[in-house]
Amino acid sequence: MPHPETWLRVTPAGLWCEPGDFFVDPTRPVARAVITHGHSDHARPDHGAVLATPETLAIMRARLGDGRAGRRQQPLRPGEVVVQNGVRIWLRPAGHVLGSAQVCLEWRGSRAVVSGDYKRTPDPTCAPFEVERGCDVFVTEATFGLPVFRHPRPEEEIAKLLASVALFPERTHVVGCYALGKCQRLIALLRRAGWEAPIWLHGALLPLCRTYEALGVRLGDLRPATAARKEALRGAIVLAPPSVVAERWARRLTDPVACLASGWMRVRQRAKARGVELPLVLSDHADWDELNATIDETGAPEVWVTHGRDDALVHAMGRRGIRGRALHLVGLGEEDEGEAETGAAEGAA
């Protein structure tokens, strides 16, 4: 039985399945791509053929346009199987954003699972992560792969936001959040917590919220903040791309409270440097404990780390007898909660 390292290779374009002749989340246009989810560091434009969940394909069309989301698009629902040049391909939910999936591959009895980005915390806007056991190699992210990153319960952070709104009813709370996934999750969590008032959105966040609603995710009363009178936003919650929270767009509001929803808000220096008055530690990625628990649950004897804080995770796995390997894939981790935060710039454009 061939080891996955003989048929899954790191190339300049990304992770390539040689016998199937396709890439998983390639970073440049390729003939055949399997896409884990719609964030722009994973879902690039102009591939020849794209295989993904129906939701991810819809999100790619919304973000990239029909002409750039793959010349041929093949939807694959979790549990369905397709075969490409003898390689069996199926998807399992990743719990990251709507439509996100792990890519499960099997060739000649050898099995590998590519997680994409994932989280284990329940999210009302997407299907929960499902463990695929029995793989020979599990390919994981490590965005928050350090012991310092242990995320609080999302409900606690939403309660913190609502407590601040109650304490300062005359001020406008402006929450920085990424356009895909974090924005819709924040809205859904606020609704679950009893916030029935309109939620106001920067114009860059509206299109993907409409896409989510078209895909069956109910978000309630959403209104464009740009068209609102200043007085109407007093005591309101406004969601906006992170890049505009501390800029002139937000300063025109009524004594705004600058908030930012991100796993990086665990690091106080980051919140202070960005002028965040109310940091909300709300992440769409697995934290340290969840990364390690997931690795153990898969039972994989070998784990490859695509991007993030790989050193600490590889060391921790080694102490448990799991062989770890850092892939250092270039171009991943640049949207959502990645260091470069290109998603913020994209959303503000």
mmCIF file of C-alpha atoms in Angstrom:
data_model
loop_
_atom_site.group_PDB
_atom_site.id
_atom_site.type_symbol
_atom_site.label_atom_id
_atom_site.label_comp_id
_atom_site.label_asym_id
_atom_site.label_seq_id
_atom_site.Cartn_x
_atom_site.Cartn_y
_atom_site.Cartn_z
ATOM 1 C CA MET A 1 0.000 0.000 0.000
ATOM 2 C CA PRO A 2 1.606 3.319 -1.045
ATOM 3 C CA HIS A 3 2.168 5.944 1.649
ATOM 4 C CA PRO A 4 0.367 9.270 0.971
ATOM 5 C CA GLU A 5 3.732 11.026 0.689
ATOM 6 C CA THR A 6 4.270 9.090 -2.563
ATOM 7 C CA TRP A 7 1.111 10.464 -4.177
ATOM 8 C CA LEU A 8 0.401 13.783 -2.398
ATOM 9 C CA ARG A 9 3.093 16.328 -3.200
ATOM 10 C CA VAL A 10 3.802 19.951 -2.305
ATOM 11 C CA THR A 11 4.308 22.058 -5.440
ATOM 12 C CA PRO A 12 4.525 25.814 -6.086
ATOM 13 C CA ALA A 13 0.799 25.714 -6.903
ATOM 14 C CA GLY A 14 -0.076 23.885 -3.673
ATOM 15 C CA LEU A 15 -0.906 20.337 -2.622
ATOM 16 C CA TRP A 16 -1.090 18.082 -5.693
ATOM 17 C CA CYS A 17 -2.633 14.625 -5.895
ATOM 18 C CA GLU A 18 -0.418 13.067 -8.553
ATOM 19 C CA PRO A 19 -2.481 10.013 -9.596
ATOM 20 C CA GLY A 20 -5.688 12.043 -9.699
ATOM 21 C CA ASP A 21 -3.945 15.024 -11.303
ATOM 22 C CA PHE A 22 -5.778 17.619 -9.217
ATOM 23 C CA PHE A 23 -4.859 20.145 -6.534
ATOM 24 C CA VAL A 24 -6.478 20.835 -3.162
ATOM 25 C CA ASP A 25 -6.892 24.607 -2.595
ATOM 26 C CA PRO A 26 -4.285 25.582 -5.203
ATOM 27 C CA THR A 27 -2.802 29.068 -4.959
ATOM 28 C CA ARG A 28 -2.707 29.671 -8.703
ATOM 29 C CA PRO A 29 -4.974 28.689 -11.628
ATOM 30 C CA VAL A 30 -4.847 24.953 -12.402
ATOM 31 C CA ALA A 31 -6.715 22.540 -14.654
ATOM 32 C CA ARG A 32 -8.477 20.689 -11.796
ATOM 33 C CA ALA A 33 -9.039 21.904 -8.227
ATOM 34 C CA VAL A 34 -10.837 20.594 -5.150
ATOM 35 C CA ILE A 35 -11.749 23.537 -2.906
ATOM 36 C CA THR A 36 -12.333 23.227 0.848
ATOM 37 C CA HIS A 37 -14.164 26.546 1.374
ATOM 38 C CA GLY A 38 -14.782 29.993 -0.047
ATOM 39 C CA HIS A 39 -12.165 32.188 1.658
ATOM 40 C CA SER A 40 -9.945 33.782 -0.967
ATOM 41 C CA ASP A 41 -6.711 32.190 0.261
ATOM 42 C CA HIS A 42 -8.254 28.780 -0.484
ATOM 43 C CA ALA A 43 -10.694 29.561 -3.316
ATOM 44 C CA ARG A 44 -8.698 31.280 -6.054
ATOM 45 C CA PRO A 45 -10.147 32.319 -9.424
ATOM 46 C CA ASP A 46 -9.749 30.952 -12.939
ATOM 47 C CA HIS A 47 -9.379 27.182 -12.434
ATOM 48 C CA GLY A 48 -10.464 24.911 -15.252
ATOM 49 C CA ALA A 49 -12.631 22.516 -13.224
ATOM 50 C CA VAL A 50 -13.665 23.031 -9.583
ATOM 51 C CA LEU A 51 -15.113 20.402 -7.251
ATOM 52 C CA ALA A 52 -16.581 21.621 -3.928
ATOM 53 C CA THR A 53 -19.768 21.585 -1.892
ATOM 54 C CA PRO A 54 -22.761 23.322 -3.508
ATOM 55 C CA GLU A 55 -22.531 26.092 -0.886
ATOM 56 C CA THR A 56 -18.845 26.732 -1.554
ATOM 57 C CA LEU A 57 -19.492 26.917 -5.292
ATOM 58 C CA ALA A 58 -22.297 29.432 -4.670
ATOM 59 C CA ILE A 59 -20.005 31.519 -2.461
ATOM 60 C CA MET A 60 -17.243 31.398 -5.080
ATOM 61 C CA ARG A 61 -19.666 32.601 -7.753
ATOM 62 C CA ALA A 62 -20.817 35.419 -5.469
ATOM 63 C CA ARG A 63 -17.258 36.526 -4.739
ATOM 64 C CA LEU A 64 -15.532 35.846 -8.050
ATOM 65 C CA GLY A 65 -18.336 35.966 -10.596
ATOM 66 C CA ASP A 66 -19.613 33.057 -12.679
ATOM 67 C CA GLY A 67 -16.831 33.384 -15.194
ATOM 68 C CA ARG A 68 -13.983 33.094 -12.660
ATOM 69 C CA ALA A 69 -15.321 30.508 -10.181
ATOM 70 C CA GLY A 70 -14.246 27.608 -12.393
ATOM 71 C CA ARG A 71 -15.043 27.016 -16.048
ATOM 72 C CA ARG A 72 -16.617 23.720 -15.016
ATOM 73 C CA GLN A 73 -18.141 23.384 -11.547
ATOM 74 C CA GLN A 74 -18.949 20.046 -9.964
ATOM 75 C CA PRO A 75 -20.937 20.084 -6.710
ATOM 76 C CA LEU A 76 -20.252 17.265 -4.274
ATOM 77 C CA ARG A 77 -22.328 16.903 -1.138
ATOM 78 C CA PRO A 78 -20.832 15.400 2.025
ATOM 79 C CA GLY A 79 -21.140 11.624 1.863
ATOM 80 C CA GLU A 80 -21.129 11.410 -1.921
ATOM 81 C CA VAL A 81 -18.096 9.863 -3.648
ATOM 82 C CA VAL A 82 -16.501 10.595 -6.998
ATOM 83 C CA VAL A 83 -13.517 8.823 -8.591
ATOM 84 C CA GLN A 84 -10.845 10.702 -10.521
ATOM 85 C CA ASN A 85 -8.212 8.548 -12.230
ATOM 86 C CA GLY A 86 -8.638 5.850 -9.599
ATOM 87 C CA VAL A 87 -8.609 8.275 -6.624
ATOM 88 C CA ARG A 88 -11.756 8.200 -4.495
ATOM 89 C CA ILE A 89 -12.802 11.666 -3.303
ATOM 90 C CA TRP A 90 -15.426 12.509 -0.702
ATOM 91 C CA LEU A 91 -16.091 15.459 1.596
ATOM 92 C CA ARG A 92 -16.827 15.836 5.298
ATOM 93 C CA PRO A 93 -18.023 19.043 7.005
ATOM 94 C CA ALA A 94 -15.249 21.182 8.501
ATOM 95 C CA GLY A 95 -17.343 23.541 10.644
ATOM 96 C CA HIS A 96 -15.369 26.603 9.503
ATOM 97 C CA VAL A 97 -17.882 28.561 7.393
ATOM 98 C CA LEU A 98 -20.954 27.674 5.350
ATOM 99 C CA GLY A 99 -20.061 24.909 2.896
ATOM 100 C CA SER A 100 -16.591 24.285 4.320
ATOM 101 C CA ALA A 101 -15.396 20.711 3.971
ATOM 102 C CA GLN A 102 -12.499 18.384 4.575
ATOM 103 C CA VAL A 103 -11.255 16.588 1.483
ATOM 104 C CA CYS A 104 -10.944 12.827 1.962
ATOM 105 C CA LEU A 105 -8.792 10.954 -0.549
ATOM 106 C CA GLU A 106 -8.111 7.262 -1.041
ATOM 107 C CA TRP A 107 -5.804 5.640 -3.580
ATOM 108 C CA ARG A 108 -4.846 1.970 -3.643
ATOM 109 C CA GLY A 109 -5.945 1.520 -0.027
ATOM 110 C CA SER A 110 -3.991 4.542 1.244
ATOM 111 C CA ARG A 111 -6.062 7.342 2.770
ATOM 112 C CA ALA A 112 -5.395 11.023 3.480
ATOM 113 C CA VAL A 113 -7.687 13.742 4.816
ATOM 114 C CA VAL A 114 -7.049 17.439 4.070
ATOM 115 C CA SER A 115 -8.899 19.486 6.656
ATOM 116 C CA GLY A 116 -8.737 22.952 5.116
ATOM 117 C CA ASP A 117 -9.583 25.422 7.893
ATOM 118 C CA TYR A 118 -11.836 24.145 10.657
ATOM 119 C CA LYS A 119 -13.266 24.677 14.113
ATOM 120 C CA ARG A 120 -14.944 22.383 16.621
ATOM 121 C CA THR A 121 -17.189 24.941 18.350
ATOM 122 C CA PRO A 122 -20.856 24.733 17.242
ATOM 123 C CA ASP A 123 -21.846 27.396 14.717
ATOM 124 C CA PRO A 124 -25.500 28.069 13.831
ATOM 125 C CA THR A 125 -24.542 29.065 10.273
ATOM 126 C CA CYS A 126 -22.751 25.893 9.120
ATOM 127 C CA ALA A 127 -22.605 22.130 9.562
ATOM 128 C CA PRO A 128 -20.397 20.919 12.448
ATOM 129 C CA PHE A 129 -16.992 19.305 11.957
ATOM 130 C CA GLU A 130 -17.086 15.536 11.453
ATOM 131 C CA VAL A 131 -14.073 13.372 12.243
ATOM 132 C CA GLU A 132 -12.875 11.037 9.486
ATOM 133 C CA ARG A 133 -11.165 8.170 11.287
ATOM 134 C CA GLY A 134 -8.775 5.621 9.856
ATOM 135 C CA CYS A 135 -6.678 7.896 7.655
ATOM 136 C CA ASP A 136 -2.958 7.301 7.182
ATOM 137 C CA VAL A 137 -2.244 11.041 7.058
ATOM 138 C CA PHE A 138 -4.293 13.928 8.439
ATOM 139 C CA VAL A 139 -3.466 17.321 6.933
ATOM 140 C CA THR A 140 -4.321 20.108 9.381
ATOM 141 C CA GLU A 141 -4.131 23.860 9.690
ATOM 142 C CA ALA A 142 -2.525 25.453 12.776
ATOM 143 C CA THR A 143 -3.643 29.091 12.700
ATOM 144 C CA PHE A 144 -3.871 29.084 16.501
ATOM 145 C CA GLY A 145 -1.328 26.333 17.121
ATOM 146 C CA LEU A 146 0.109 27.705 20.367
ATOM 147 C CA PRO A 147 -0.941 26.813 23.947
ATOM 148 C CA VAL A 148 -1.810 30.463 24.679
ATOM 149 C CA PHE A 149 -4.754 30.226 22.285
ATOM 150 C CA ARG A 150 -7.706 28.760 24.133
ATOM 151 C CA HIS A 151 -10.901 30.343 22.868
ATOM 152 C CA PRO A 152 -13.722 31.248 25.273
ATOM 153 C CA ARG A 153 -17.292 30.149 24.612
ATOM 154 C CA PRO A 154 -18.842 32.279 21.843
ATOM 155 C CA GLU A 155 -21.894 32.952 24.013
ATOM 156 C CA GLU A 156 -19.641 34.638 26.586
ATOM 157 C CA GLU A 157 -18.253 37.039 23.996
ATOM 158 C CA ILE A 158 -21.723 37.872 22.654
ATOM 159 C CA ALA A 159 -22.874 38.511 26.239
ATOM 160 C CA LYS A 160 -19.906 40.854 26.651
ATOM 161 C CA LEU A 161 -20.985 42.808 23.567
ATOM 162 C CA LEU A 162 -24.622 43.027 24.656
ATOM 163 C CA ALA A 163 -23.590 44.105 28.171
ATOM 164 C CA SER A 164 -21.598 46.963 26.651
ATOM 165 C CA VAL A 165 -24.560 47.995 24.490
ATOM 166 C CA ALA A 166 -26.748 48.054 27.613
ATOM 167 C CA LEU A 167 -24.138 50.041 29.546
ATOM 168 C CA PHE A 168 -23.661 52.629 26.778
ATOM 169 C CA PRO A 169 -27.078 52.885 25.081
ATOM 170 C CA GLU A 170 -26.224 56.239 23.505
ATOM 171 C CA ARG A 171 -23.153 54.920 21.668
ATOM 172 C CA THR A 172 -22.900 52.952 18.409
ATOM 173 C CA HIS A 173 -21.029 49.653 18.684
ATOM 174 C CA VAL A 174 -19.035 49.006 15.497
ATOM 175 C CA VAL A 175 -17.821 45.415 15.281
ATOM 176 C CA GLY A 176 -15.050 44.532 12.854
ATOM 177 C CA CYS A 177 -15.594 41.121 11.288
ATOM 178 C CA TYR A 178 -14.697 39.336 8.078
ATOM 179 C CA ALA A 179 -17.223 39.284 5.268
ATOM 180 C CA LEU A 180 -17.436 35.506 4.885
ATOM 181 C CA GLY A 181 -18.336 33.412 7.907
ATOM 182 C CA LYS A 182 -17.568 35.669 10.862
ATOM 183 C CA CYS A 183 -20.145 38.302 9.904
ATOM 184 C CA GLN A 184 -22.981 35.807 9.485
ATOM 185 C CA ARG A 185 -21.984 33.875 12.597
ATOM 186 C CA LEU A 186 -22.017 37.062 14.675
ATOM 187 C CA ILE A 187 -25.485 37.902 13.403
ATOM 188 C CA ALA A 188 -26.806 34.397 14.150
ATOM 189 C CA LEU A 189 -25.276 34.392 17.654
ATOM 190 C CA LEU A 190 -26.776 37.817 18.376
ATOM 191 C CA ARG A 191 -30.195 36.559 17.276
ATOM 192 C CA ARG A 192 -29.870 33.495 19.493
ATOM 193 C CA ALA A 193 -28.976 35.773 22.406
ATOM 194 C CA GLY A 194 -32.238 37.682 21.912
ATOM 195 C CA TRP A 195 -31.116 40.699 19.868
ATOM 196 C CA GLU A 196 -34.121 41.266 17.613
ATOM 197 C CA ALA A 197 -33.363 44.839 16.568
ATOM 198 C CA PRO A 198 -32.014 45.593 13.092
ATOM 199 C CA ILE A 199 -28.331 44.855 12.585
ATOM 200 C CA TRP A 200 -26.657 47.440 10.401
ATOM 201 C CA LEU A 201 -24.016 46.450 7.875
ATOM 202 C CA HIS A 202 -21.240 48.184 5.999
ATOM 203 C CA GLY A 203 -21.932 47.782 2.297
ATOM 204 C CA ALA A 204 -19.051 45.339 1.825
ATOM 205 C CA LEU A 205 -20.750 42.808 4.114
ATOM 206 C CA LEU A 206 -24.218 42.791 2.580
ATOM 207 C CA PRO A 207 -23.682 40.637 -0.553
ATOM 208 C CA LEU A 208 -22.457 37.527 1.257
ATOM 209 C CA CYS A 209 -25.207 37.863 3.848
ATOM 210 C CA ARG A 210 -27.691 37.741 0.968
ATOM 211 C CA THR A 211 -25.876 34.674 -0.374
ATOM 212 C CA TYR A 212 -26.178 32.968 3.031
ATOM 213 C CA GLU A 213 -29.889 33.773 3.144
ATOM 214 C CA ALA A 214 -30.362 32.401 -0.368
ATOM 215 C CA LEU A 215 -28.697 29.194 0.862
ATOM 216 C CA GLY A 216 -31.174 28.886 3.742
ATOM 217 C CA VAL A 217 -29.416 30.666 6.631
ATOM 218 C CA ARG A 218 -31.864 33.102 8.236
ATOM 219 C CA LEU A 219 -30.266 36.287 9.560
ATOM 220 C CA GLY A 220 -33.209 38.524 10.380
ATOM 221 C CA ASP A 221 -33.523 42.274 9.814
ATOM 222 C CA LEU A 222 -30.335 43.533 8.133
ATOM 223 C CA ARG A 223 -29.963 47.124 6.945
ATOM 224 C CA PRO A 224 -27.239 49.104 5.146
ATOM 225 C CA ALA A 225 -25.458 51.383 7.600
ATOM 226 C CA THR A 226 -24.239 53.790 4.933
ATOM 227 C CA ALA A 227 -27.760 54.973 4.123
ATOM 228 C CA ALA A 228 -28.824 55.351 7.764
ATOM 229 C CA ARG A 229 -29.172 58.644 9.602
ATOM 230 C CA LYS A 230 -26.636 59.104 12.371
ATOM 231 C CA GLU A 231 -29.421 59.282 14.950
ATOM 232 C CA ALA A 232 -30.838 55.921 13.817
ATOM 233 C CA LEU A 233 -27.545 54.226 14.703
ATOM 234 C CA ARG A 234 -27.451 55.496 18.286
ATOM 235 C CA GLY A 235 -27.428 52.382 20.505
ATOM 236 C CA ALA A 236 -27.213 50.134 17.443
ATOM 237 C CA ILE A 237 -24.842 47.344 16.479
ATOM 238 C CA VAL A 238 -23.025 47.953 13.210
ATOM 239 C CA LEU A 239 -20.867 45.309 11.530
ATOM 240 C CA ALA A 240 -18.039 46.362 9.232
ATOM 241 C CA PRO A 241 -14.777 45.054 7.753
ATOM 242 C CA PRO A 242 -11.951 45.187 10.322
ATOM 243 C CA SER A 243 -10.025 47.683 8.217
ATOM 244 C CA VAL A 244 -12.650 50.440 8.598
ATOM 245 C CA VAL A 245 -13.491 50.135 12.303
ATOM 246 C CA ALA A 246 -10.884 52.698 13.391
ATOM 247 C CA GLU A 247 -11.141 54.855 10.256
ATOM 248 C CA ARG A 248 -13.179 57.893 9.246
ATOM 249 C CA TRP A 249 -16.146 55.750 8.149
ATOM 250 C CA ALA A 250 -16.710 54.644 11.762
ATOM 251 C CA ARG A 251 -15.789 57.966 13.362
ATOM 252 C CA ARG A 252 -18.810 59.615 11.726
ATOM 253 C CA LEU A 253 -21.055 57.487 13.941
ATOM 254 C CA THR A 254 -22.302 58.458 17.382
ATOM 255 C CA ASP A 255 -19.380 58.136 19.806
ATOM 256 C CA PRO A 256 -18.553 54.678 18.385
ATOM 257 C CA VAL A 257 -17.273 51.780 20.487
ATOM 258 C CA ALA A 258 -14.622 50.081 18.358
ATOM 259 C CA CYS A 259 -14.933 46.281 18.614
ATOM 260 C CA LEU A 260 -13.164 43.502 16.740
ATOM 261 C CA ALA A 261 -14.230 39.842 16.604
ATOM 262 C CA SER A 262 -11.217 37.597 16.059
ATOM 263 C CA GLY A 263 -9.247 34.848 17.717
ATOM 264 C CA TRP A 264 -6.282 37.238 17.651
ATOM 265 C CA MET A 265 -8.053 39.416 20.227
ATOM 266 C CA ARG A 266 -6.666 36.967 22.787
ATOM 267 C CA VAL A 267 -3.421 38.951 22.323
ATOM 268 C CA ARG A 268 -3.929 42.254 24.157
ATOM 269 C CA GLN A 269 -1.178 44.030 22.251
ATOM 270 C CA ARG A 270 -3.011 43.417 18.982
ATOM 271 C CA ALA A 271 -6.233 44.901 20.302
ATOM 272 C CA LYS A 272 -4.393 47.941 21.656
ATOM 273 C CA ALA A 273 -2.407 48.477 18.456
ATOM 274 C CA ARG A 274 -5.603 48.509 16.401
ATOM 275 C CA GLY A 275 -7.427 50.894 18.704
ATOM 276 C CA VAL A 276 -9.981 48.309 19.772
ATOM 277 C CA GLU A 277 -11.982 49.336 22.828
ATOM 278 C CA LEU A 278 -13.927 46.064 23.118
ATOM 279 C CA PRO A 279 -12.014 42.991 21.896
ATOM 280 C CA LEU A 280 -14.196 39.941 21.235
ATOM 281 C CA VAL A 281 -12.345 36.620 21.155
ATOM 282 C CA LEU A 282 -14.479 34.902 18.542
ATOM 283 C CA SER A 283 -12.657 32.566 16.190
ATOM 284 C CA ASP A 284 -13.638 30.390 13.251
ATOM 285 C CA HIS A 285 -10.486 28.287 13.692
ATOM 286 C CA ALA A 286 -9.686 25.484 16.129
ATOM 287 C CA ASP A 287 -7.723 26.561 19.190
ATOM 288 C CA TRP A 288 -4.776 24.694 20.723
ATOM 289 C CA ASP A 289 -6.875 22.152 22.606
ATOM 290 C CA GLU A 290 -9.194 21.550 19.640
ATOM 291 C CA LEU A 291 -6.300 21.044 17.222
ATOM 292 C CA ASN A 292 -4.719 18.425 19.452
ATOM 293 C CA ALA A 293 -8.021 16.724 20.283
ATOM 294 C CA THR A 294 -8.943 16.522 16.595
ATOM 295 C CA ILE A 295 -5.585 15.012 15.682
ATOM 296 C CA ASP A 296 -6.003 12.380 18.384
ATOM 297 C CA GLU A 297 -9.586 11.604 17.315
ATOM 298 C CA THR A 298 -8.561 10.910 13.719
ATOM 299 C CA GLY A 299 -6.131 8.261 14.941
ATOM 300 C CA ALA A 300 -3.743 9.212 12.139
ATOM 301 C CA PRO A 301 -0.152 8.058 12.797
ATOM 302 C CA GLU A 302 1.155 10.984 10.745
ATOM 303 C CA VAL A 303 -0.014 14.600 10.545
ATOM 304 C CA TRP A 304 1.026 17.286 8.071
ATOM 305 C CA VAL A 305 0.565 20.971 8.939
ATOM 306 C CA THR A 306 -0.277 23.261 6.028
ATOM 307 C CA HIS A 307 0.118 26.715 7.629
ATOM 308 C CA GLY A 308 0.086 28.541 10.936
ATOM 309 C CA ARG A 309 2.027 27.872 14.157
ATOM 310 C CA ASP A 310 3.370 24.511 13.124
ATOM 311 C CA ASP A 311 6.466 24.158 15.376
ATOM 312 C CA ALA A 312 4.631 23.869 18.695
ATOM 313 C CA LEU A 313 1.992 21.546 17.236
ATOM 314 C CA VAL A 314 4.557 19.224 15.635
ATOM 315 C CA HIS A 315 6.472 19.112 18.937
ATOM 316 C CA ALA A 316 3.315 18.302 20.935
ATOM 317 C CA MET A 317 2.384 15.539 18.506
ATOM 318 C CA GLY A 318 5.862 14.055 18.697
ATOM 319 C CA ARG A 319 5.535 13.711 22.457
ATOM 320 C CA ARG A 320 2.422 11.587 21.835
ATOM 321 C CA GLY A 321 4.142 9.394 19.262
ATOM 322 C CA ILE A 322 2.572 11.056 16.220
ATOM 323 C CA ARG A 323 4.881 11.908 13.366
ATOM 324 C CA GLY A 324 4.449 15.564 12.398
ATOM 325 C CA ARG A 325 5.585 17.406 9.299
ATOM 326 C CA ALA A 326 5.302 21.093 8.380
ATOM 327 C CA LEU A 327 4.376 21.622 4.731
ATOM 328 C CA HIS A 328 4.884 25.416 4.708
ATOM 329 C CA LEU A 329 2.310 25.914 1.958
ATOM 330 C CA VAL A 330 2.650 29.461 0.678
ATOM 331 C CA GLY A 331 -0.419 31.669 0.351
ATOM 332 C CA LEU A 332 -2.672 30.065 2.959
ATOM 333 C CA GLY A 333 -3.764 31.891 6.095
ATOM 334 C CA GLU A 334 -4.057 35.246 4.333
ATOM 335 C CA GLU A 335 -7.767 35.770 4.812
ATOM 336 C CA ASP A 336 -10.203 35.536 7.701
ATOM 337 C CA GLU A 337 -7.942 35.455 10.764
ATOM 338 C CA GLY A 338 -4.620 35.059 8.981
ATOM 339 C CA GLU A 339 -1.706 37.377 9.657
ATOM 340 C CA ALA A 340 -1.903 39.308 6.412
ATOM 341 C CA GLU A 341 -5.633 40.009 6.817
ATOM 342 C CA THR A 342 -6.132 40.475 3.094
ATOM 343 C CA GLY A 343 -9.787 39.631 3.647
ATOM 344 C CA ALA A 344 -10.188 42.917 5.530
ATOM 345 C CA ALA A 345 -8.720 44.893 2.664
ATOM 346 C CA GLU A 346 -10.819 42.983 0.158
ATOM 347 C CA GLY A 347 -13.993 43.617 2.116
ATOM 348 C CA ALA A 348 -13.300 47.357 2.345
ATOM 349 C CA ALA A 349 -12.757 47.752 -1.382
#
